[in-house]
Tab-separated table of C-alpha atoms in Angstrom:
chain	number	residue	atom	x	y	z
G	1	UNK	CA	186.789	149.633	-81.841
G	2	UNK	CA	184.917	150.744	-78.826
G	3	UNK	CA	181.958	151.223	-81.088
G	4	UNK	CA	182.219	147.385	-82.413
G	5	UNK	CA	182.339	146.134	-78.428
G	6	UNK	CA	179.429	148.404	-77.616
G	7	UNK	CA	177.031	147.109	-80.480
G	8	UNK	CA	178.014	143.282	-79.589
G	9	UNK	CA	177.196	143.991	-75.490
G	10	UNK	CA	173.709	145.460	-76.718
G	11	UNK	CA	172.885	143.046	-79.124
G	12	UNK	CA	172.356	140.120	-77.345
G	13	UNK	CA	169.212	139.123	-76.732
G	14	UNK	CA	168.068	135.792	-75.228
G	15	UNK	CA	166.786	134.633	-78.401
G	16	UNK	CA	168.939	135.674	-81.608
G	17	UNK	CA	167.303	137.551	-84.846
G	18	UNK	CA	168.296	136.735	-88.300
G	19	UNK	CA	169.213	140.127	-88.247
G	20	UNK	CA	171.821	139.698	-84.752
G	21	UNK	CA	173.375	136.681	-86.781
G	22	UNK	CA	174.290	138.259	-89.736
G	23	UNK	CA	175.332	141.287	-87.846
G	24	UNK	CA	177.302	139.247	-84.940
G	25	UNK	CA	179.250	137.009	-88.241
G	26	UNK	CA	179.990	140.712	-89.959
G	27	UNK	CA	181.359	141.737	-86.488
G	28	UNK	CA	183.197	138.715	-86.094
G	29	UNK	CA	184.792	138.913	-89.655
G	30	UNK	CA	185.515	141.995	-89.043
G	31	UNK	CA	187.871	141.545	-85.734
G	32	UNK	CA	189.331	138.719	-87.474
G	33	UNK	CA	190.625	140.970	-89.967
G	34	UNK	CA	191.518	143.115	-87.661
G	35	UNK	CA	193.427	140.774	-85.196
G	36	UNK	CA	195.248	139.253	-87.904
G	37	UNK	CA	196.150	142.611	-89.265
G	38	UNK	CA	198.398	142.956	-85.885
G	39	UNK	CA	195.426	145.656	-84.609
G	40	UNK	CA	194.253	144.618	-81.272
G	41	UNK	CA	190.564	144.074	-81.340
G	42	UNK	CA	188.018	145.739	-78.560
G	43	UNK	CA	186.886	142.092	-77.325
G	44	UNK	CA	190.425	140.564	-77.242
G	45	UNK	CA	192.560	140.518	-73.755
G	46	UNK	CA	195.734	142.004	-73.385
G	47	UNK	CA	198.565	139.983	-74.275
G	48	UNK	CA	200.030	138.187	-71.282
G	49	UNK	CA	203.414	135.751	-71.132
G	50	UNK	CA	203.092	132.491	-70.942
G	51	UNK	CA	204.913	130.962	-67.701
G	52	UNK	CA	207.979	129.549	-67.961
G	53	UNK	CA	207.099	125.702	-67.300
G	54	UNK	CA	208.765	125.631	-63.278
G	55	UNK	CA	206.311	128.371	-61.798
G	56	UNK	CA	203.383	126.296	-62.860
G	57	UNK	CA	205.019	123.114	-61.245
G	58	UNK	CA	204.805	125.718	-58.447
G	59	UNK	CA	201.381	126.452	-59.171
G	60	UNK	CA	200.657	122.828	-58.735
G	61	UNK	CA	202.400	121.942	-55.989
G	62	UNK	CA	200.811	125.113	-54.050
G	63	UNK	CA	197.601	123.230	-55.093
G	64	UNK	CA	198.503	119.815	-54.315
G	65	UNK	CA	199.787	119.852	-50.825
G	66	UNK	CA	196.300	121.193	-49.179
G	67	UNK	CA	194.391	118.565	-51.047
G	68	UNK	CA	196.532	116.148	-49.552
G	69	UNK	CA	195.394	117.368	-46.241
G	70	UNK	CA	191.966	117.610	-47.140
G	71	UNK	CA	192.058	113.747	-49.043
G	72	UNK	CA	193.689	112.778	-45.625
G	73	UNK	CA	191.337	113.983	-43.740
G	74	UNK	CA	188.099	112.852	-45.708
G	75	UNK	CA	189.229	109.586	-46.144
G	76	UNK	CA	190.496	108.651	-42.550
G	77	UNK	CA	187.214	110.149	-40.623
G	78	UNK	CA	185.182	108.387	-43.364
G	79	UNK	CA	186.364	105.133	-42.810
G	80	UNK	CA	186.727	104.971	-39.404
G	81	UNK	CA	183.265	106.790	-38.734
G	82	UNK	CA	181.564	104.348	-41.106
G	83	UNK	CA	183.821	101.325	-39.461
G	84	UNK	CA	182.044	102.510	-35.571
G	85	UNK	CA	178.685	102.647	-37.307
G	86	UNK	CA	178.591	99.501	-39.229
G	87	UNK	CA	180.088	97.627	-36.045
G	88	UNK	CA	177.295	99.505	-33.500
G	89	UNK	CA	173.597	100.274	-35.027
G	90	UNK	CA	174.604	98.940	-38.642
G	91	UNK	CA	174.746	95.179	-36.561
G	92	UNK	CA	171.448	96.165	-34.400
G	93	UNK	CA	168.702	97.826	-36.981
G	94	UNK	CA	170.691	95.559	-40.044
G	95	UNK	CA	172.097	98.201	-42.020
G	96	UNK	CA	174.426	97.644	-44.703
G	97	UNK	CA	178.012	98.288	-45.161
G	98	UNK	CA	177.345	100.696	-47.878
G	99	UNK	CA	174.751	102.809	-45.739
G	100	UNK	CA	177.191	102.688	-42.667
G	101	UNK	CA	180.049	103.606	-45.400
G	102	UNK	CA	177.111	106.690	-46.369
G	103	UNK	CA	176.674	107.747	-42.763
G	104	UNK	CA	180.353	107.888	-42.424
G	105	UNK	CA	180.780	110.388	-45.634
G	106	UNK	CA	178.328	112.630	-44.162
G	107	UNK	CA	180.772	112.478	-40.949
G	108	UNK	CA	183.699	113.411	-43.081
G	109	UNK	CA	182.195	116.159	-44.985
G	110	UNK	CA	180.912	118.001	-41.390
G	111	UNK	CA	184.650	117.396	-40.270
G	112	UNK	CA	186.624	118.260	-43.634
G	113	UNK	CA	184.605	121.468	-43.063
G	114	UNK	CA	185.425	122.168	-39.705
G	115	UNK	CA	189.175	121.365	-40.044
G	116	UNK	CA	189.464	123.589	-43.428
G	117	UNK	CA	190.949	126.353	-41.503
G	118	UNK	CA	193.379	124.172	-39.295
G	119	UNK	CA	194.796	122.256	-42.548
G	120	UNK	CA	195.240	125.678	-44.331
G	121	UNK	CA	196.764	126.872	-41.349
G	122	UNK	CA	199.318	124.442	-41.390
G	123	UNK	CA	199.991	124.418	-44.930
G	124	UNK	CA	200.570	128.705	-45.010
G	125	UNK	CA	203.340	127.797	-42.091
G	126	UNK	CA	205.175	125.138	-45.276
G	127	UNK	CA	208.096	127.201	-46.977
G	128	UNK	CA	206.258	126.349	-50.262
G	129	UNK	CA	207.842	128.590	-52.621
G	130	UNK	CA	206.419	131.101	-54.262
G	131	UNK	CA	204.966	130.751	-57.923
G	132	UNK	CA	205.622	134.482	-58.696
G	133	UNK	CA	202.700	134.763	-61.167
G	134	UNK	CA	200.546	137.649	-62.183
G	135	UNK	CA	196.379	137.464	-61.654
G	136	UNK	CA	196.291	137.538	-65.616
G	137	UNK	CA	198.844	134.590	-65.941
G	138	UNK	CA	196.878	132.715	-62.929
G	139	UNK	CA	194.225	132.693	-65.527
G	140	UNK	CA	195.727	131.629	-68.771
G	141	UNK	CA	194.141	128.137	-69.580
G	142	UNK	CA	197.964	126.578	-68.896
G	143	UNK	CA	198.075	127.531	-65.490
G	144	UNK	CA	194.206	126.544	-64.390
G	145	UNK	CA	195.162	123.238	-66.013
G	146	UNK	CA	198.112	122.480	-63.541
G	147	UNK	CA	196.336	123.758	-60.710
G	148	UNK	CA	193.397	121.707	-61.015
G	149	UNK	CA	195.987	119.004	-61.961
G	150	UNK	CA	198.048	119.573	-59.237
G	151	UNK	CA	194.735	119.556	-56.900
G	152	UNK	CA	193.297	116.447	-58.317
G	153	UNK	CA	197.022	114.479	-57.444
G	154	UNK	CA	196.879	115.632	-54.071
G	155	UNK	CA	193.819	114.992	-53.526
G	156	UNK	CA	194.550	111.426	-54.612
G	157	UNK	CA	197.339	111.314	-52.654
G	158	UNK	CA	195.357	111.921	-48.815
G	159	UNK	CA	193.089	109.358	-50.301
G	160	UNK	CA	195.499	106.735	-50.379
G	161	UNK	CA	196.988	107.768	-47.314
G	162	UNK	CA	194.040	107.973	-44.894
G	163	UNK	CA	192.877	104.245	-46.327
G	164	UNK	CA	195.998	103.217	-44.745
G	165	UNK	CA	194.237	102.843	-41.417
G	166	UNK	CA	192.654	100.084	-43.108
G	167	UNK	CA	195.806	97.967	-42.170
G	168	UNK	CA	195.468	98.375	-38.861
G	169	UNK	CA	191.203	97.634	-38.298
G	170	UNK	CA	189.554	94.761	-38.402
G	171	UNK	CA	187.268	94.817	-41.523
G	172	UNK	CA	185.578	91.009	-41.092
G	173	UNK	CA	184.136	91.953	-37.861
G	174	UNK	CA	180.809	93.340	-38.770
G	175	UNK	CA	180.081	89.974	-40.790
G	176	UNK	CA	181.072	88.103	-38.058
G	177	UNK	CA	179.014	90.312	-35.516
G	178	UNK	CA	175.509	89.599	-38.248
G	179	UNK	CA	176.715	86.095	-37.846
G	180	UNK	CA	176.393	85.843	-34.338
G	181	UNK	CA	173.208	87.817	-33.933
G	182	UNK	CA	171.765	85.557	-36.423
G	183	UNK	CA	172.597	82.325	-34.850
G	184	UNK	CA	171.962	83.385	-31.109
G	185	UNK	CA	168.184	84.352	-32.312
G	186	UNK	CA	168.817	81.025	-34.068
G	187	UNK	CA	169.162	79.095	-31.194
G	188	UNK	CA	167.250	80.877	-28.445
């Protein structure tokens, strides 16, 4: 077996013979026959449990709850960044709301990575339980799939919840600022 995984490694070139083809399907064939003989082939992994379905709801909510910091965080210093700079040189050079709205995003990156340590700080001091998972189980396809689920939802999540300073501001002032720069050099 050691012999078969030794000829694949060496055999691969960046550009594949006619020769490396036939030889990589007569490989292949033979560690199907093999695997499905019940003989463990050289390439394959070790067999590893599949998690019982609560420890990756664990895995996800592990994931989750920082991205709900982080979507917090992004979307609150984005808006209100882009809110000051739309209202103060976005009304004096003319810039638009979607450039102010750009400025602001490059705000919220600098301070989503500045405040990466303080949110994961705070999140390590949560009694989030533990998802009791090996390294090999963290890597079965099942459990990347509710992690990065679990990530995208909380990410979602501090979205929606940092927009909800948009209650609270005054999002018609900028036109009405244009509006009054344009009729005082109106009527000058």
């Amino acid at each position: 077996m050691l012999v078969l995984h030794t000829i694949r490694r060496a055999a691969c070139p960046c550009r594949p013979t006619r020769k490396y083809a036939s030889a990589n399907s007569s490989i292949r064939g033979l560690l199907y026959r093999h695997a499905s003989s019940g003989v463990k082939a050289a390439t394959s992994s070790p067999l590893v449990e599949d998690p019982p379905r609560q420890q990756l709801m664990i895995v996800a909510l592990r994931a989750a709850i920082p991205m709900v910091g982080f979507g917090f965080m992004d979307n609150i210093v984005m808006i209100q960044a882009g809110d000051l700079i739309d209202n103060s040189i976005g009304v004096t050079f003319g810039l638009s709301t979607l450039t102010a709205a750009g400025f602001g995003q490059c705000f919220s990156d600098v301070a989503g990575n500045l405040s990466g340590g303080t949110v994961d700080a705070a999140v390590s001091r949560l009694n989030i339980p533990k998802h009791g998972l090996s390294q090999a189980q963290l890597g079965l396809k099942s459990a990347r799939i509710y992690h990065t689920a679990g990530g995208c939802v909380g990410v979602v999540i501090g979205c929606l919840l940092g927009m909800c300073s948009l209650f609270f501001m005054d999002t018609d002032k900028a036109d009405r600022m244009r509006k009054a720069k344009e009729l005082h050099s109106i009527f000058r």
